[in-house]
Structure formats: structure tokens, C-alpha cells
XYZ file of N, CA and C in Angstrom:
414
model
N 0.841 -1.180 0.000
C 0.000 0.000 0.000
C 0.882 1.239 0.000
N 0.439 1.946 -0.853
C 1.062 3.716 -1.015
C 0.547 4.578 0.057
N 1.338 5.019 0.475
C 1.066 6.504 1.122
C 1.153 7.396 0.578
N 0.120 8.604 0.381
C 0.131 9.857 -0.921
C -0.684 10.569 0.395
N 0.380 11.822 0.266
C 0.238 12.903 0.847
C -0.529 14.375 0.339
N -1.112 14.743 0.841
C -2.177 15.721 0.518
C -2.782 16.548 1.876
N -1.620 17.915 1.155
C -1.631 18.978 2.082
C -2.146 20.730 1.710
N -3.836 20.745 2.470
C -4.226 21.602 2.226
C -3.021 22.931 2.000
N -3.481 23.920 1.120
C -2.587 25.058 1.368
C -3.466 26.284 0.999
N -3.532 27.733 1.355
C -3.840 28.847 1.147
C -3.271 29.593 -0.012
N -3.866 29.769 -1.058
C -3.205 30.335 -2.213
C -4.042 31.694 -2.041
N -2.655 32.917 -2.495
C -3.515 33.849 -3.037
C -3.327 34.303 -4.484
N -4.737 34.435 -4.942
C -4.160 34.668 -6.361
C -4.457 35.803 -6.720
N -2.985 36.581 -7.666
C -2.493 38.089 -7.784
C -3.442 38.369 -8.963
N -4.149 37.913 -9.843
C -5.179 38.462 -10.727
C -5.769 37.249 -11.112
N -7.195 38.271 -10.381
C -8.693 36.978 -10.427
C -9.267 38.129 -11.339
N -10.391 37.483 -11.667
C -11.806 37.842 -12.557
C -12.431 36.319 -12.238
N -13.652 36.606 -11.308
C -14.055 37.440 -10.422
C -12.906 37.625 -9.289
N -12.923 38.267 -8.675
C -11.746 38.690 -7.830
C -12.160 38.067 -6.469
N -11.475 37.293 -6.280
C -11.089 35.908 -5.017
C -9.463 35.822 -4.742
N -9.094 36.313 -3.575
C -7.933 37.119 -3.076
C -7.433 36.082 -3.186
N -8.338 34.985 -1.842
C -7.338 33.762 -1.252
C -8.020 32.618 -1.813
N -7.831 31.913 -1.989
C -8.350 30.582 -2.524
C -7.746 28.871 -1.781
N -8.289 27.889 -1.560
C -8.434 27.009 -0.981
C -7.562 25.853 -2.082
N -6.289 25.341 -2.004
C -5.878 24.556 -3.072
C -5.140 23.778 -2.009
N -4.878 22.200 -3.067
C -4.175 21.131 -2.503
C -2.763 20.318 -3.003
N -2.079 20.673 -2.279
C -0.616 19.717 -2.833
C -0.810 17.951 -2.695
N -0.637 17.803 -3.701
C -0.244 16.380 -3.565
C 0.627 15.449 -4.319
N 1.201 14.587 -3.057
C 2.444 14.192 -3.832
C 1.878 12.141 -3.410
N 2.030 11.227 -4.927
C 1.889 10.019 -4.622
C 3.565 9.625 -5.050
N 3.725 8.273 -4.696
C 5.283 7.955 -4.751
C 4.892 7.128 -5.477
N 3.805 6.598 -5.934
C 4.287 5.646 -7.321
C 4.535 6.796 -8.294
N 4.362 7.942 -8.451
C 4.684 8.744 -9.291
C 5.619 9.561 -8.971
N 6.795 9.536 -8.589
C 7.827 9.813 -7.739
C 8.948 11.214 -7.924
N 8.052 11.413 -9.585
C 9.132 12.864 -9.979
C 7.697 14.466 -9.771
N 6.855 13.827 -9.747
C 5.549 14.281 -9.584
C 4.975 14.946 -8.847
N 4.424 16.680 -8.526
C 3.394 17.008 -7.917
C 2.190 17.277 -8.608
N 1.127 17.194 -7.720
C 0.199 18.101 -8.584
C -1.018 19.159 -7.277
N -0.879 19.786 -8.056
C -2.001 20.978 -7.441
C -3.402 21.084 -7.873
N -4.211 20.887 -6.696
C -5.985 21.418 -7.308
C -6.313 21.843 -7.071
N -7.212 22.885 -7.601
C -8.023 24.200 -6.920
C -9.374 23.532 -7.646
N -10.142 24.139 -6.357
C -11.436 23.919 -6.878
C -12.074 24.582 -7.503
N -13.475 23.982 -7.777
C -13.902 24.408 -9.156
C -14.251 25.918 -8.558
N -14.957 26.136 -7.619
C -15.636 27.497 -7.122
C -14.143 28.283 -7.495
N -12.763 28.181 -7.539
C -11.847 29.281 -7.657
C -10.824 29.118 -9.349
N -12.482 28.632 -9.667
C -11.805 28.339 -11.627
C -12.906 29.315 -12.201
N -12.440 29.673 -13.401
C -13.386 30.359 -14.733
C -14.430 29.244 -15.063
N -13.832 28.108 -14.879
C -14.765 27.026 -16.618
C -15.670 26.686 -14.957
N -15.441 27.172 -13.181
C -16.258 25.974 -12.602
C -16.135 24.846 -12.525
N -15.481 24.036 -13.015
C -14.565 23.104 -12.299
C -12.981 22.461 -11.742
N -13.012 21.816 -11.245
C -11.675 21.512 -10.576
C -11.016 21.581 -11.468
N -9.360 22.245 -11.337
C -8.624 22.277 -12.028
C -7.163 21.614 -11.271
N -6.613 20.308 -12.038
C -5.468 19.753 -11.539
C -4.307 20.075 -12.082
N -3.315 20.990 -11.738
C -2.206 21.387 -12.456
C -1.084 20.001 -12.133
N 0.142 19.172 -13.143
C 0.801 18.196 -12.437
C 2.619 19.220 -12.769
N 3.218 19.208 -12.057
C 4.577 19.127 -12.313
C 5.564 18.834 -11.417
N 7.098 18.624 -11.742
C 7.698 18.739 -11.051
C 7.957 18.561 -9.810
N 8.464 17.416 -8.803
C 8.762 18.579 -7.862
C 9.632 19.065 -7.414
N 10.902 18.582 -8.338
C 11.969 19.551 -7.919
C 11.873 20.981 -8.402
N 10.558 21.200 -9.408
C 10.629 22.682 -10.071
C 9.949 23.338 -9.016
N 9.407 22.941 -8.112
C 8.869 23.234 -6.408
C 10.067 23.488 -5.631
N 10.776 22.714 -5.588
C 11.864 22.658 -4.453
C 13.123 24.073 -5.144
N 13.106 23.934 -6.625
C 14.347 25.283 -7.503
C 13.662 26.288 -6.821
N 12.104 26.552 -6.897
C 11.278 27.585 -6.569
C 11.368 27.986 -5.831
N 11.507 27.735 -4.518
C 12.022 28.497 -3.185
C 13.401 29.160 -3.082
N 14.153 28.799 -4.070
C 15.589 29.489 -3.690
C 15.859 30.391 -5.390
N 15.294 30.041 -6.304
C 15.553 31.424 -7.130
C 14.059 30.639 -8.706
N 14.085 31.332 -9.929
C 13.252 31.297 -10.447
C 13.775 29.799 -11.264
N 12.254 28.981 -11.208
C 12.883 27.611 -12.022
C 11.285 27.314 -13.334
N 11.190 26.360 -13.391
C 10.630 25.954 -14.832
C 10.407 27.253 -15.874
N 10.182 26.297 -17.404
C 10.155 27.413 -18.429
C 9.451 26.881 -19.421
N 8.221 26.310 -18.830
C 7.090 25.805 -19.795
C 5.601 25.964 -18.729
N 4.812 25.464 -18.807
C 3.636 25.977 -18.089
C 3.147 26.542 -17.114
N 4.706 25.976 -16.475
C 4.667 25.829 -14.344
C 5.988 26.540 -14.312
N 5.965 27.388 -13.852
C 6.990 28.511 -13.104
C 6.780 28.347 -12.073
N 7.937 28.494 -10.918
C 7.832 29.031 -9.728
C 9.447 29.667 -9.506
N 9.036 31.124 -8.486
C 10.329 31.862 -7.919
C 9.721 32.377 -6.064
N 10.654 32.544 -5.601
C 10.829 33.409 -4.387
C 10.241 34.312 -4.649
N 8.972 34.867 -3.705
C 8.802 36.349 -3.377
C 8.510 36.823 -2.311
N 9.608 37.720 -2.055
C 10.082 38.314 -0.653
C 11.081 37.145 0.230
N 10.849 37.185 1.710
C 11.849 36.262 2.389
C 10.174 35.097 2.908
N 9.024 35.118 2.841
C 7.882 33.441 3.362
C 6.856 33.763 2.006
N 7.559 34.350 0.760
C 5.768 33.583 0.021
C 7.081 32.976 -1.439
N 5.778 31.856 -2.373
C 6.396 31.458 -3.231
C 5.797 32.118 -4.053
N 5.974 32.110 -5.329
C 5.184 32.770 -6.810
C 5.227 30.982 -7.790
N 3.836 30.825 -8.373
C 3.533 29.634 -9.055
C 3.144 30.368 -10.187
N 2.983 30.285 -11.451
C 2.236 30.734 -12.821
C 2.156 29.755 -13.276
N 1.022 29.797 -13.290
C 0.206 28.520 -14.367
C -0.097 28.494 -15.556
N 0.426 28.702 -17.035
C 0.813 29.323 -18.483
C -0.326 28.351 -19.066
N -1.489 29.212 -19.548
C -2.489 27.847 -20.103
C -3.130 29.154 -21.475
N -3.825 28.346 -22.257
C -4.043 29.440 -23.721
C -5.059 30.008 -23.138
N -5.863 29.457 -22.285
C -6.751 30.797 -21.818
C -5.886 32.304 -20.893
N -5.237 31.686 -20.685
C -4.437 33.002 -20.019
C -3.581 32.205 -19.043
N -2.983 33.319 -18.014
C -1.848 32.970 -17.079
C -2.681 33.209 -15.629
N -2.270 32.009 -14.216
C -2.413 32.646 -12.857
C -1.232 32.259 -12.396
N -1.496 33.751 -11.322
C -0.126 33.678 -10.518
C -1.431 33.221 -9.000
N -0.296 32.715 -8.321
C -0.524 32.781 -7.442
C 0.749 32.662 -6.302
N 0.235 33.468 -5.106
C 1.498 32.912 -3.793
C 1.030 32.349 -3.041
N 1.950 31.221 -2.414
C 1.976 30.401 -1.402
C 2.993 30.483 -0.121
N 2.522 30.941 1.638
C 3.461 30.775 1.954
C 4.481 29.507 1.881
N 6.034 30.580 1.534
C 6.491 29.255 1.775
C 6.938 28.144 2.554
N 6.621 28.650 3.799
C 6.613 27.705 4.773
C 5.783 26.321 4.690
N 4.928 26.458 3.877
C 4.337 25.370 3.896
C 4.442 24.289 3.081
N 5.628 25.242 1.825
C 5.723 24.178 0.463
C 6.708 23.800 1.064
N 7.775 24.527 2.018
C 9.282 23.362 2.993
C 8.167 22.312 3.105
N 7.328 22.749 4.802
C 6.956 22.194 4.851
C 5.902 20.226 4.053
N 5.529 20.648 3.338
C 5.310 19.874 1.941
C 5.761 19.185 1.272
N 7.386 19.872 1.092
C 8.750 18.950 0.733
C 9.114 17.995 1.539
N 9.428 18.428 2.620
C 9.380 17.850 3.627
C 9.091 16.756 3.935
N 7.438 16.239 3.482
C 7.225 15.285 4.056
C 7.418 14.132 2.671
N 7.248 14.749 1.397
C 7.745 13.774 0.168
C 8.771 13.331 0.363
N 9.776 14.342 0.857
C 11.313 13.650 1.072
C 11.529 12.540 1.899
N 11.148 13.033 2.924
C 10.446 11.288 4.291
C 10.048 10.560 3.193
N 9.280 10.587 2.412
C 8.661 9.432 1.887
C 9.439 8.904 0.502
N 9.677 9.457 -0.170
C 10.794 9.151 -1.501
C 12.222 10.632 -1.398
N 13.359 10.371 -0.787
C 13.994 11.363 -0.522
C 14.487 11.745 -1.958
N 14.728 12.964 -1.999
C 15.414 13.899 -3.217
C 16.574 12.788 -3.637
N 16.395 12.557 -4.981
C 17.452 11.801 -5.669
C 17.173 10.336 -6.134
N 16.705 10.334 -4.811
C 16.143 8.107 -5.341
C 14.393 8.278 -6.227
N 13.964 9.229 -6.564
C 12.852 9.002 -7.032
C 12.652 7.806 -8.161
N 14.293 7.528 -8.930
C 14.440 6.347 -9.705
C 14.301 4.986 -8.995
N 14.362 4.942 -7.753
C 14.263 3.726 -7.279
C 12.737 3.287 -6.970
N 11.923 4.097 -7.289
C 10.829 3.839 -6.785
C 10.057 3.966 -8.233
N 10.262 4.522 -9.455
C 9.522 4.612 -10.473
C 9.153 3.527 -11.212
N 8.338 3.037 -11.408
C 7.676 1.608 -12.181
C 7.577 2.191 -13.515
N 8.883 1.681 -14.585
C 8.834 1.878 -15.690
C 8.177 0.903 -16.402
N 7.812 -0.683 -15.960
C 7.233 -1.175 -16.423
C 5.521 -0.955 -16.446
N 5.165 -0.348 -15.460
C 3.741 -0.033 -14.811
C 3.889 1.282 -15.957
N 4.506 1.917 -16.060
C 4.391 3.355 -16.751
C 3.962 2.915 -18.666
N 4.875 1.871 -18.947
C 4.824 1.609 -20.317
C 3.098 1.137 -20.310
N 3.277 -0.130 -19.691
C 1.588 -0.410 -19.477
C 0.305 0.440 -19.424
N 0.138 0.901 -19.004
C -0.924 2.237 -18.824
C -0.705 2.730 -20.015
N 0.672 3.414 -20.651
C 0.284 4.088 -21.822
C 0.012 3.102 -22.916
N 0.494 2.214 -23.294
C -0.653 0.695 -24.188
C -1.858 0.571 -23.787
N -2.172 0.588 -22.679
C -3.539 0.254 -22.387
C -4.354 1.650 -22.830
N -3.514 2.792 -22.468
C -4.443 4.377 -22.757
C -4.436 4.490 -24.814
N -3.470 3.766 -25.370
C -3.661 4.102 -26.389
C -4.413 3.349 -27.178
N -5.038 2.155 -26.748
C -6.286 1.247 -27.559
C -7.600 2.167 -27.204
């Protein structure tokens, strides 16, 4: 059995329409998927109204706290000395949002307990990975 961690967090996001300061989103990290986060906000703090699951990285989480890292959908940098900056790059447009960052340490934190920084190869099921995509492409 997997243990997958899922840790509420407080986002605020720097330009809404309708304008919703703070918003209610969730980190989660599973270790069969071991290079992997993903973030959801709910639907009440989306345009289309429903849940929206962003997946990336998580070392582009972990670059993010100490200076500016990814350079495709998912950005994250430092802003100030406790919030993070996330941009979410989608054709309807861009959100920023901040997160303290105490909570994404925190967050790291507990993935690392569970698959530490570096061995995520020891835990990745490349055979389980090929499978699923044969099975997704019939």
C-alpha cells in the first residue's frame, strides 16, 4: 500500500476575474509517481467551474524556493523572504498565485520522508508506466 500525501494550502491569487484574493488549493504528492506534484483548486476558484489539476515537477517546487525555475507551463520563484510565486501558463491566459512558503518546505518535507530527493528512480515503475500508456492508447 502507497502513502500519498495531501496537504491543504492557502493560495492567493495576484489576478482573479471574479476577484477571489485567497483561494483554498491542494498539494499532492503520490510515490508511485515519484518525480511528480500536482495541485488542485477547486472548481468554485476556476473560470470554466470546475476543478482544475495542475501536475509538475517537484523539484521545479523545491528550484522555486531558492531562485526562479521551470520554463514551460509551471513557473515558480521566491517572493520576498515566506511567500512562493507559481504561474500557471495555459491558452486561456496565465495565474499567478502565492503560497506561503513555509508550507511548500513544509510539503517537501514530508515527500522527502517518503521518496527522498534523488532516489525518485528507485521507486519509479517503468514497467507499470509503459503499461498504462498501451492500455491508454487502444
Amino acid at each position: 500500500m502507497s502513502t500519498v500525501i495531501e496537504q491543504p494550502v492557502e493560495a492567493r491569487l495576484v489576478a482573479a476575474a471574479p476577484r477571489m484574493p485567497h483561494i483554498p488549493a491542494t498539494l499532492h504528492y503520490d510515490p508511485r509517481d515519484p518525480f511528480a506534484v500536482r495541485m488542485t483548486f477547486p472548481a468554485q476558484a476556476t473560470l470554466e467551474g470546475v476543478e482544475v489539476c495542475w501536475t509538475f515537477a517537484r523539484d521545479l517546487l523545491a528550484e522555486g524556493l531558492d531562485g526562479p525555475a521551470g520554463e514551460g507551463d509551471v513557473r515558480a520563484r521566491p517572493y520576498g523572504y515566506d511567500r512562493t510565486v507559481l504561474e500557471f501558463h495555459a491558452p486561456e491566459g496565465t495565474a499567478v498565485i502565492h503560497l506561503h512558503s513555509a508550507d511548500v518546505r513544509r510539503f517537501l518535507g514530508a515527500t522527502g520522508a517518503l521518496v527522498p530527493e534523488g532516489l525518485e528512480h528507485l521507486r519509479f515503475d517503468l514497467d507499470r508506466g509503459l503499461a498504462d500508456l498501451l492500455r491508454d492508447a487502444h
